[in-house]
Amino acid sequence: MPSDHTTTMPWPRVLGQKRVKLMLLNAKRSGRLHHAYLFHGPEGVGKDAMAIEFARVLQCDTGGEVACGVCDACVKMATLQHPDVHLVTALPVGKNEDAGDGPFDKLTQDEMKSVRAEYLAKAEDPYHRVSIPRATGIKINSIRDIRREAPLSSAGKKRRIFILSNADMLTDVSANTLLKTLEEPPAHCLFILTTSYRDEMLQTILSRCQQIRFDPLSESQIQEGLTARDGVAAEHAALLARLAGGSYARARELTGDDLMGERNNVLEFVRRTVAGHSADVGKIIDLVTDEKDRTRVTRFLHLLLLWFRDALVLAREGRIINIDQREPLERFIARYPKADIPAILADCDRAISLVERNVYIKLILYNLAGQVKAHIS
Ligand SMILES: [Zn+2]
């Protein structure tokens, strides 16, 4: 038995997730692959990346435990254009699309352009989250296509692999149609469904799949990903890794933002709020809400929550996230020893849910400032 891959980390394209890698490797070695897997776990931890890598390994002409990267199959996989590996995602429904149409047949040129660009981005970076305008679900014609394709034997006498990314996006009718295939899967087919929202999926689908849980990534794994793959400077990567809550995708989203500016807004919001100058607080609120972008306000509130969480942790001499803001945090604790920080954290939480519920955002932030002020002494 080859054992070298059990000691070193196999499949370096996928960050961490060693337990899952070994599980899949063992299944391959023993020749006992299930017909259908469900990769579930938090967003951005590599479920799609693992599905694609596993497909690459299974299709590689060498038949080994790692994909060679140079054979015909690997070359095709590099652009996700292997004839026996189908990536299935949410897509728009074309005009006048009917039961006989393939999933792409009735899409407009613009839609196809977007599909191609997104699939290519996914091929280049398996952590890329495919996002196509008007694609609200995995549509029935994508599943009909699977039902047409699955029974055919593969070109290379290997498996036909269907990767259903974000399978929670299956519509009800799609899920029920897929179920028929999962109940009687053709022998040479492998289905890999991925989801961050397992609870939203049909029980009947779940029961047909071997379920594999993915854990959040460690800070060091995320940091390594950011420095090695995204060229983020080590110190910045360390901070992002801490803010990302175990999700590499989330950490990368944060790299694109003016995170430092946003964190500075948080610090100013706290300073001005505790000082009680409401006009000054208003200026920060204007700054945070000037683009009327709810995502940005939510991120601001998350960062604010992390700041107060740090204040709580620091008071108990624990490990803080905003390492570079230790000084203002210490000053805050020293000055407001009676601050009810758990209550402030609850206020931040409530504010986040109000932003999601479309309440007028400036009002949310003004109220929050008032609540913070009330809770510090
Ligand atoms: Zn190969």
CSV table of C-alpha atoms and ligand atoms in Angstrom, one decimal:
chain,number,residue,atom,x,y,z
A,1,MET,CA,0.0,0.0,0.0
A,2,PRO,CA,1.4,3.4,-0.9
A,3,SER,CA,1.6,5.4,2.3
A,4,ASP,CA,3.5,8.5,1.5
A,5,HIS,CA,0.4,10.5,0.9
A,6,THR,CA,-1.0,9.8,4.3
A,7,THR,CA,1.8,11.6,6.0
A,8,THR,CA,2.2,14.6,3.7
A,9,MET,CA,-0.8,16.7,2.6
A,10,PRO,CA,-2.1,15.4,-0.7
A,11,TRP,CA,-3.8,17.6,-3.3
A,12,PRO,CA,-2.2,21.0,-2.5
A,13,ARG,CA,-4.7,22.9,-4.7
A,14,VAL,CA,-7.2,22.4,-1.9
A,15,LEU,CA,-6.3,24.2,1.3
A,16,GLY,CA,-6.4,22.0,4.4
A,17,GLN,CA,-9.3,19.5,4.8
A,18,LYS,CA,-6.9,16.7,5.3
A,19,ARG,CA,-9.5,14.4,6.9
A,20,VAL,CA,-11.7,14.7,3.8
A,21,LYS,CA,-8.8,14.2,1.5
A,22,LEU,CA,-7.8,11.0,3.2
A,23,MET,CA,-11.4,9.8,3.3
A,24,LEU,CA,-11.7,10.2,-0.5
A,25,LEU,CA,-8.3,8.8,-1.2
A,26,ASN,CA,-9.2,5.7,0.8
A,27,ALA,CA,-12.4,5.3,-1.1
A,28,LYS,CA,-10.5,5.5,-4.4
A,29,ARG,CA,-7.8,3.0,-3.2
A,30,SER,CA,-10.4,0.5,-2.1
A,31,GLY,CA,-12.4,1.0,-5.2
A,32,ARG,CA,-15.5,1.6,-3.1
A,33,LEU,CA,-16.7,5.0,-4.2
A,34,HIS,CA,-20.3,5.9,-3.5
A,35,HIS,CA,-22.5,6.9,-6.4
A,36,ALA,CA,-23.3,10.2,-4.7
A,37,TYR,CA,-21.5,12.5,-2.2
A,38,LEU,CA,-22.8,15.5,-0.4
A,39,PHE,CA,-20.0,17.9,0.6
A,40,HIS,CA,-21.4,20.2,3.2
A,41,GLY,CA,-20.0,22.7,5.6
A,42,PRO,CA,-19.5,26.5,5.9
A,43,GLU,CA,-19.1,28.8,2.9
A,44,GLY,CA,-15.7,29.2,1.4
A,45,VAL,CA,-13.9,26.3,3.0
A,46,GLY,CA,-13.2,24.4,-0.3
A,47,LYS,CA,-16.1,22.1,-1.0
A,48,ASP,CA,-16.2,22.9,-4.7
A,49,ALA,CA,-12.4,23.0,-4.9
A,50,MET,CA,-12.4,19.5,-3.4
A,51,ALA,CA,-15.0,18.2,-5.8
A,52,ILE,CA,-13.1,19.5,-8.8
A,53,GLU,CA,-9.8,18.2,-7.5
A,54,PHE,CA,-11.3,14.8,-6.9
A,55,ALA,CA,-12.7,14.7,-10.4
A,56,ARG,CA,-9.3,15.7,-11.7
A,57,VAL,CA,-7.6,12.8,-9.9
A,58,LEU,CA,-10.3,10.3,-11.0
A,59,GLN,CA,-10.0,11.3,-14.6
A,60,CYS,CA,-6.2,11.6,-14.8
A,61,ASP,CA,-4.9,9.2,-17.4
A,62,THR,CA,-2.1,8.0,-15.0
A,63,GLY,CA,-4.8,6.5,-12.7
A,64,GLY,CA,-2.7,7.6,-9.7
A,65,GLU,CA,-3.5,9.3,-6.5
A,66,VAL,CA,-2.6,12.7,-7.7
A,67,ALA,CA,-3.5,14.4,-11.0
A,68,CYS,CA,-0.4,14.6,-13.2
A,69,GLY,CA,-1.5,18.0,-14.7
A,70,VAL,CA,-0.1,17.2,-18.2
A,71,CYS,CA,-2.1,14.3,-19.6
A,72,ASP,CA,-5.0,14.9,-22.0
A,73,ALA,CA,-7.6,14.5,-19.3
A,74,CYS,CA,-5.8,16.9,-17.0
A,75,VAL,CA,-5.4,19.5,-19.8
A,76,LYS,CA,-9.1,19.3,-20.4
A,77,MET,CA,-9.8,19.6,-16.7
A,78,ALA,CA,-7.7,22.8,-16.6
A,79,THR,CA,-10.5,24.6,-18.4
A,80,LEU,CA,-13.3,22.4,-17.0
A,81,GLN,CA,-14.0,21.1,-20.4
A,82,HIS,CA,-13.5,17.4,-19.8
A,83,PRO,CA,-16.3,15.7,-21.7
A,84,ASP,CA,-17.0,13.4,-18.7
A,85,VAL,CA,-17.0,16.0,-16.0
A,86,HIS,CA,-20.0,18.3,-15.8
A,87,LEU,CA,-20.2,21.3,-13.6
A,88,VAL,CA,-23.8,22.1,-12.8
A,89,THR,CA,-24.7,25.5,-11.4
A,90,ALA,CA,-27.6,27.8,-11.1
A,91,LEU,CA,-28.4,29.3,-14.6
A,92,PRO,CA,-30.9,31.8,-16.0
A,93,VAL,CA,-33.9,30.3,-17.7
A,94,GLY,CA,-34.0,31.3,-21.3
A,95,LYS,CA,-36.9,32.8,-23.2
A,96,ASN,CA,-39.4,30.2,-24.4
A,97,GLU,CA,-37.2,27.4,-23.0
A,98,ASP,CA,-39.0,24.1,-23.1
A,99,ALA,CA,-38.5,20.6,-22.0
A,100,GLY,CA,-36.5,19.5,-25.0
A,101,ASP,CA,-33.9,22.3,-24.7
A,102,GLY,CA,-30.4,21.9,-23.2
A,103,PRO,CA,-29.6,24.2,-20.3
A,104,PHE,CA,-27.7,26.6,-22.5
A,105,ASP,CA,-29.8,26.5,-25.7
A,106,LYS,CA,-32.1,29.5,-25.1
A,107,LEU,CA,-29.7,31.7,-23.3
A,108,THR,CA,-28.9,35.1,-24.9
A,109,GLN,CA,-25.4,35.9,-26.2
A,110,ASP,CA,-24.8,38.1,-23.2
A,111,GLU,CA,-25.8,35.4,-20.8
A,112,MET,CA,-23.6,32.8,-22.5
A,113,LYS,CA,-20.7,35.3,-22.4
A,114,SER,CA,-21.2,35.6,-18.6
A,115,VAL,CA,-21.6,31.8,-18.2
A,116,ARG,CA,-18.3,31.2,-20.1
A,117,ALA,CA,-16.4,33.8,-18.2
A,118,GLU,CA,-17.7,32.5,-14.9
A,119,TYR,CA,-16.9,28.8,-15.7
A,120,LEU,CA,-13.4,29.8,-16.8
A,121,ALA,CA,-12.9,31.7,-13.6
A,122,LYS,CA,-14.0,28.6,-11.7
A,123,ALA,CA,-11.6,26.5,-13.7
A,124,GLU,CA,-8.7,28.8,-13.0
A,125,ASP,CA,-9.7,29.2,-9.3
A,126,PRO,CA,-11.9,26.5,-7.8
A,127,TYR,CA,-12.6,28.8,-4.9
A,128,HIS,CA,-14.3,31.3,-7.2
A,129,ARG,CA,-18.0,31.6,-6.5
A,130,VAL,CA,-19.9,31.3,-9.8
A,131,SER,CA,-22.3,34.2,-10.1
A,132,ILE,CA,-24.4,34.6,-13.2
A,133,PRO,CA,-27.0,37.4,-13.5
A,134,ARG,CA,-30.6,36.1,-13.3
A,135,ALA,CA,-29.4,32.7,-12.2
A,136,THR,CA,-31.8,32.0,-9.3
A,137,GLY,CA,-31.7,28.3,-9.2
A,138,ILE,CA,-30.4,25.0,-10.7
A,139,LYS,CA,-33.1,24.7,-13.3
A,140,ILE,CA,-35.0,21.7,-14.5
A,141,ASN,CA,-33.3,21.6,-17.9
A,142,SER,CA,-29.9,21.2,-16.3
A,143,ILE,CA,-31.2,18.1,-14.5
A,144,ARG,CA,-32.9,16.8,-17.6
A,145,ASP,CA,-29.6,17.2,-19.3
A,146,ILE,CA,-28.0,15.0,-16.6
A,147,ARG,CA,-30.7,12.4,-17.1
A,148,ARG,CA,-29.9,12.3,-20.8
A,149,GLU,CA,-26.1,12.2,-20.3
A,150,ALA,CA,-25.8,9.9,-17.3
A,151,PRO,CA,-26.8,6.6,-18.9
A,152,LEU,CA,-24.3,7.1,-21.8
A,153,SER,CA,-21.0,5.5,-21.4
A,154,SER,CA,-18.0,7.7,-21.1
A,155,ALA,CA,-15.6,8.4,-23.9
A,156,GLY,CA,-12.6,7.4,-21.9
A,157,LYS,CA,-14.1,4.3,-20.2
A,158,LYS,CA,-14.0,6.2,-17.0
A,159,ARG,CA,-16.6,7.7,-14.7
A,160,ARG,CA,-19.0,10.4,-15.7
A,161,ILE,CA,-18.8,12.9,-13.0
A,162,PHE,CA,-21.5,15.5,-12.2
A,163,ILE,CA,-20.6,18.2,-9.8
A,164,LEU,CA,-23.7,20.1,-8.6
A,165,SER,CA,-22.3,23.3,-7.0
A,166,ASN,CA,-24.5,24.9,-4.3
A,167,ALA,CA,-27.0,22.1,-4.6
A,168,ASP,CA,-29.3,23.9,-2.1
A,169,MET,CA,-30.2,26.0,-5.2
A,170,LEU,CA,-32.0,23.1,-6.8
A,171,THR,CA,-35.6,24.1,-7.5
A,172,ASP,CA,-38.2,21.7,-6.1
A,173,VAL,CA,-39.0,20.3,-9.4
A,174,SER,CA,-35.2,19.9,-10.2
A,175,ALA,CA,-34.6,18.2,-6.9
A,176,ASN,CA,-37.4,15.7,-7.5
A,177,THR,CA,-36.2,15.0,-11.0
A,178,LEU,CA,-32.6,14.5,-9.8
A,179,LEU,CA,-33.9,12.2,-7.1
A,180,LYS,CA,-35.0,9.7,-9.8
A,181,THR,CA,-31.4,9.5,-11.0
A,182,LEU,CA,-29.9,9.3,-7.6
A,183,GLU,CA,-32.3,6.4,-6.8
A,184,GLU,CA,-31.1,4.4,-9.7
A,185,PRO,CA,-27.7,5.8,-10.5
A,186,PRO,CA,-26.0,4.3,-13.6
A,187,ALA,CA,-23.0,2.3,-12.4
A,188,HIS,CA,-20.3,4.5,-14.0
A,189,CYS,CA,-21.6,7.8,-12.7
A,190,LEU,CA,-20.5,9.8,-9.7
A,191,PHE,CA,-22.5,12.7,-8.3
A,192,ILE,CA,-20.9,15.3,-6.1
A,193,LEU,CA,-23.3,17.8,-4.5
A,194,THR,CA,-21.9,20.7,-2.6
A,195,THR,CA,-23.8,23.0,-0.2
A,196,SER,CA,-23.3,25.4,2.7
A,197,TYR,CA,-27.0,25.1,3.5
A,198,ARG,CA,-27.7,21.4,4.0
A,199,ASP,CA,-30.8,22.1,6.1
A,200,GLU,CA,-32.5,23.7,3.1
A,201,MET,CA,-32.2,20.5,1.0
A,202,LEU,CA,-34.7,17.8,0.5
A,203,GLN,CA,-34.3,15.0,3.0
A,204,THR,CA,-34.9,12.5,0.2
A,205,ILE,CA,-31.8,13.8,-1.6
A,206,LEU,CA,-29.7,13.9,1.5
A,207,SER,CA,-30.5,10.2,2.3
A,208,ARG,CA,-29.2,9.2,-1.2
A,209,CYS,CA,-25.8,10.8,-0.6
A,210,GLN,CA,-22.8,9.8,1.4
A,211,GLN,CA,-22.4,13.0,3.4
A,212,ILE,CA,-19.0,14.4,4.1
A,213,ARG,CA,-18.6,17.3,6.5
A,214,PHE,CA,-16.1,20.1,5.8
A,215,ASP,CA,-14.7,22.0,8.7
A,216,PRO,CA,-13.8,25.7,8.9
A,217,LEU,CA,-10.1,26.3,7.9
A,218,SER,CA,-7.6,27.3,10.5
A,219,GLU,CA,-6.1,30.8,10.5
A,220,SER,CA,-2.8,29.5,9.4
A,221,GLN,CA,-4.3,27.6,6.4
A,222,ILE,CA,-6.1,30.8,5.3
A,223,GLN,CA,-3.1,32.9,5.9
A,224,GLU,CA,-1.0,30.5,3.8
A,225,GLY,CA,-3.6,30.6,1.0
A,226,LEU,CA,-3.7,34.4,1.0
A,227,THR,CA,0.1,34.8,0.9
A,228,ALA,CA,0.9,32.0,-1.6
A,229,ARG,CA,-2.1,32.3,-3.9
A,230,ASP,CA,-3.2,35.9,-3.7
A,231,GLY,CA,0.1,37.7,-3.0
A,232,VAL,CA,-1.2,39.3,0.2
A,233,ALA,CA,1.6,40.5,2.5
A,234,ALA,CA,2.1,38.2,5.5
A,235,GLU,CA,1.0,40.7,8.2
A,236,HIS,CA,-2.1,41.8,6.4
A,237,ALA,CA,-2.9,38.1,5.6
A,238,ALA,CA,-2.7,37.3,9.3
A,239,LEU,CA,-5.3,39.9,10.1
A,240,LEU,CA,-7.6,38.9,7.3
A,241,ALA,CA,-7.3,35.2,8.4
A,242,ARG,CA,-8.4,36.2,11.8
A,243,LEU,CA,-11.4,38.2,10.5
A,244,ALA,CA,-12.5,35.5,8.1
A,245,GLY,CA,-14.0,33.1,10.6
A,246,GLY,CA,-12.5,30.0,8.9
A,247,SER,CA,-13.6,30.8,5.4
A,248,TYR,CA,-10.9,31.4,2.8
A,249,ALA,CA,-13.5,32.9,0.4
A,250,ARG,CA,-14.5,35.4,3.1
A,251,ALA,CA,-10.9,36.3,3.7
A,252,ARG,CA,-10.4,37.0,0.0
A,253,GLU,CA,-13.5,39.1,-0.2
A,254,LEU,CA,-12.0,41.2,2.5
A,255,THR,CA,-8.8,41.7,0.6
A,256,GLY,CA,-10.7,43.5,-2.1
A,257,ASP,CA,-12.1,46.1,0.3
A,258,ASP,CA,-10.7,49.1,1.9
A,259,LEU,CA,-10.6,47.1,5.1
A,260,MET,CA,-8.1,49.4,6.8
A,261,GLY,CA,-10.3,52.4,6.1
A,262,GLU,CA,-13.4,50.5,7.3
A,263,ARG,CA,-11.7,49.5,10.5
A,264,ASN,CA,-10.7,53.1,11.0
A,265,ASN,CA,-14.3,54.1,10.6
A,266,VAL,CA,-15.2,51.6,13.4
A,267,LEU,CA,-12.6,53.1,15.7
A,268,GLU,CA,-13.8,56.6,15.0
A,269,PHE,CA,-17.4,55.5,15.5
A,270,VAL,CA,-16.5,54.1,19.0
A,271,ARG,CA,-14.4,57.2,19.9
A,272,ARG,CA,-17.0,59.7,18.9
A,273,THR,CA,-19.9,57.7,20.4
A,274,VAL,CA,-18.3,57.3,23.8
A,275,ALA,CA,-17.3,61.0,23.7
A,276,GLY,CA,-21.0,61.8,23.2
A,277,HIS,CA,-20.6,64.3,20.3
A,278,SER,CA,-23.6,63.3,18.2
A,279,ALA,CA,-22.7,65.7,15.3
A,280,ASP,CA,-19.3,64.0,15.0
A,281,VAL,CA,-20.9,60.5,15.2
A,282,GLY,CA,-23.3,61.7,12.4
A,283,LYS,CA,-20.3,62.4,10.1
A,284,ILE,CA,-19.0,58.8,10.5
A,285,ILE,CA,-22.5,57.5,9.9
A,286,ASP,CA,-22.8,59.6,6.8
A,287,LEU,CA,-19.4,58.2,5.6
A,288,VAL,CA,-20.4,54.6,6.2
A,289,THR,CA,-23.8,54.9,4.5
A,290,ASP,CA,-22.9,57.3,1.7
A,291,GLU,CA,-23.1,54.6,-1.0
A,292,LYS,CA,-26.4,53.2,0.4
A,293,ASP,CA,-24.7,49.8,0.1
A,294,ARG,CA,-26.2,47.5,2.7
A,295,THR,CA,-23.4,44.9,2.4
A,296,ARG,CA,-20.9,47.6,3.3
A,297,VAL,CA,-23.0,48.6,6.3
A,298,THR,CA,-23.3,45.0,7.4
A,299,ARG,CA,-19.5,44.6,7.1
A,300,PHE,CA,-19.0,47.8,9.2
A,301,LEU,CA,-21.3,46.4,11.8
A,302,HIS,CA,-19.5,43.0,11.8
A,303,LEU,CA,-16.2,44.9,12.3
A,304,LEU,CA,-17.7,46.9,15.1
A,305,LEU,CA,-18.9,43.8,16.7
A,306,LEU,CA,-15.4,42.3,16.5
A,307,TRP,CA,-14.0,45.4,18.1
A,308,PHE,CA,-16.3,45.2,21.1
A,309,ARG,CA,-15.7,41.4,21.2
A,310,ASP,CA,-12.0,42.2,21.5
A,311,ALA,CA,-12.7,44.6,24.3
A,312,LEU,CA,-14.4,41.8,26.1
A,313,VAL,CA,-11.7,39.3,25.4
A,314,LEU,CA,-8.9,41.7,26.3
A,315,ALA,CA,-10.6,42.4,29.7
A,316,ARG,CA,-10.3,38.7,30.3
A,317,GLU,CA,-6.8,38.7,29.0
A,318,GLY,CA,-7.6,36.5,26.0
A,319,ARG,CA,-6.4,36.6,22.4
A,320,ILE,CA,-7.7,39.5,20.4
A,321,ILE,CA,-8.4,39.9,16.6
A,322,ASN,CA,-7.6,43.6,16.2
A,323,ILE,CA,-4.0,43.1,17.2
A,324,ASP,CA,-3.0,46.5,15.8
A,325,GLN,CA,-5.7,48.3,17.9
A,326,ARG,CA,-4.6,46.9,21.3
A,327,GLU,CA,-3.9,50.4,22.6
A,328,PRO,CA,-7.3,52.0,22.0
A,329,LEU,CA,-8.9,48.8,23.2
A,330,GLU,CA,-7.0,48.9,26.4
A,331,ARG,CA,-7.8,52.6,26.9
A,332,PHE,CA,-11.5,51.8,26.4
A,333,ILE,CA,-11.5,49.0,29.0
A,334,ALA,CA,-9.6,51.2,31.5
A,335,ARG,CA,-11.9,54.1,31.0
A,336,TYR,CA,-15.2,52.2,31.0
A,337,PRO,CA,-14.7,49.3,33.4
A,338,LYS,CA,-18.5,49.0,34.0
A,339,ALA,CA,-19.4,48.9,30.3
A,340,ASP,CA,-21.9,46.2,29.6
A,341,ILE,CA,-20.1,44.8,26.6
A,342,PRO,CA,-22.3,41.7,26.1
A,343,ALA,CA,-25.3,44.0,25.8
A,344,ILE,CA,-23.4,46.1,23.2
A,345,LEU,CA,-22.6,42.9,21.3
A,346,ALA,CA,-26.3,42.0,21.3
A,347,ASP,CA,-27.1,45.6,20.1
A,348,CYS,CA,-24.6,45.1,17.2
A,349,ASP,CA,-26.2,41.7,16.4
A,350,ARG,CA,-29.7,43.3,16.3
A,351,ALA,CA,-28.4,46.1,14.1
A,352,ILE,CA,-27.1,43.6,11.6
A,353,SER,CA,-30.4,41.8,11.4
A,354,LEU,CA,-32.2,45.1,11.0
A,355,VAL,CA,-30.0,46.0,8.0
A,356,GLU,CA,-30.9,42.7,6.4
A,357,ARG,CA,-34.6,43.5,7.0
A,358,ASN,CA,-34.3,46.8,5.1
A,359,VAL,CA,-34.8,49.1,7.9
A,360,TYR,CA,-33.6,52.7,7.2
A,361,ILE,CA,-29.9,52.3,7.7
A,362,LYS,CA,-29.0,55.7,9.1
A,363,LEU,CA,-31.6,55.2,11.8
A,364,ILE,CA,-30.1,51.8,12.7
A,365,LEU,CA,-26.7,53.3,13.2
A,366,TYR,CA,-28.0,56.4,15.2
A,367,ASN,CA,-29.9,54.0,17.5
A,368,LEU,CA,-26.9,51.8,17.9
A,369,ALA,CA,-24.7,54.8,18.9
A,370,GLY,CA,-27.4,55.7,21.5
A,371,GLN,CA,-27.4,52.1,22.8
A,372,VAL,CA,-23.6,51.9,23.0
A,373,LYS,CA,-23.5,55.2,24.9
A,374,ALA,CA,-26.1,53.9,27.3
A,375,HIS,CA,-24.3,50.7,27.9
A,376,ILE,CA,-20.8,52.0,28.6
A,377,SER,CA,-21.3,53.5,32.1
B,1,ZN,ZN,-3.2,13.7,-15.7
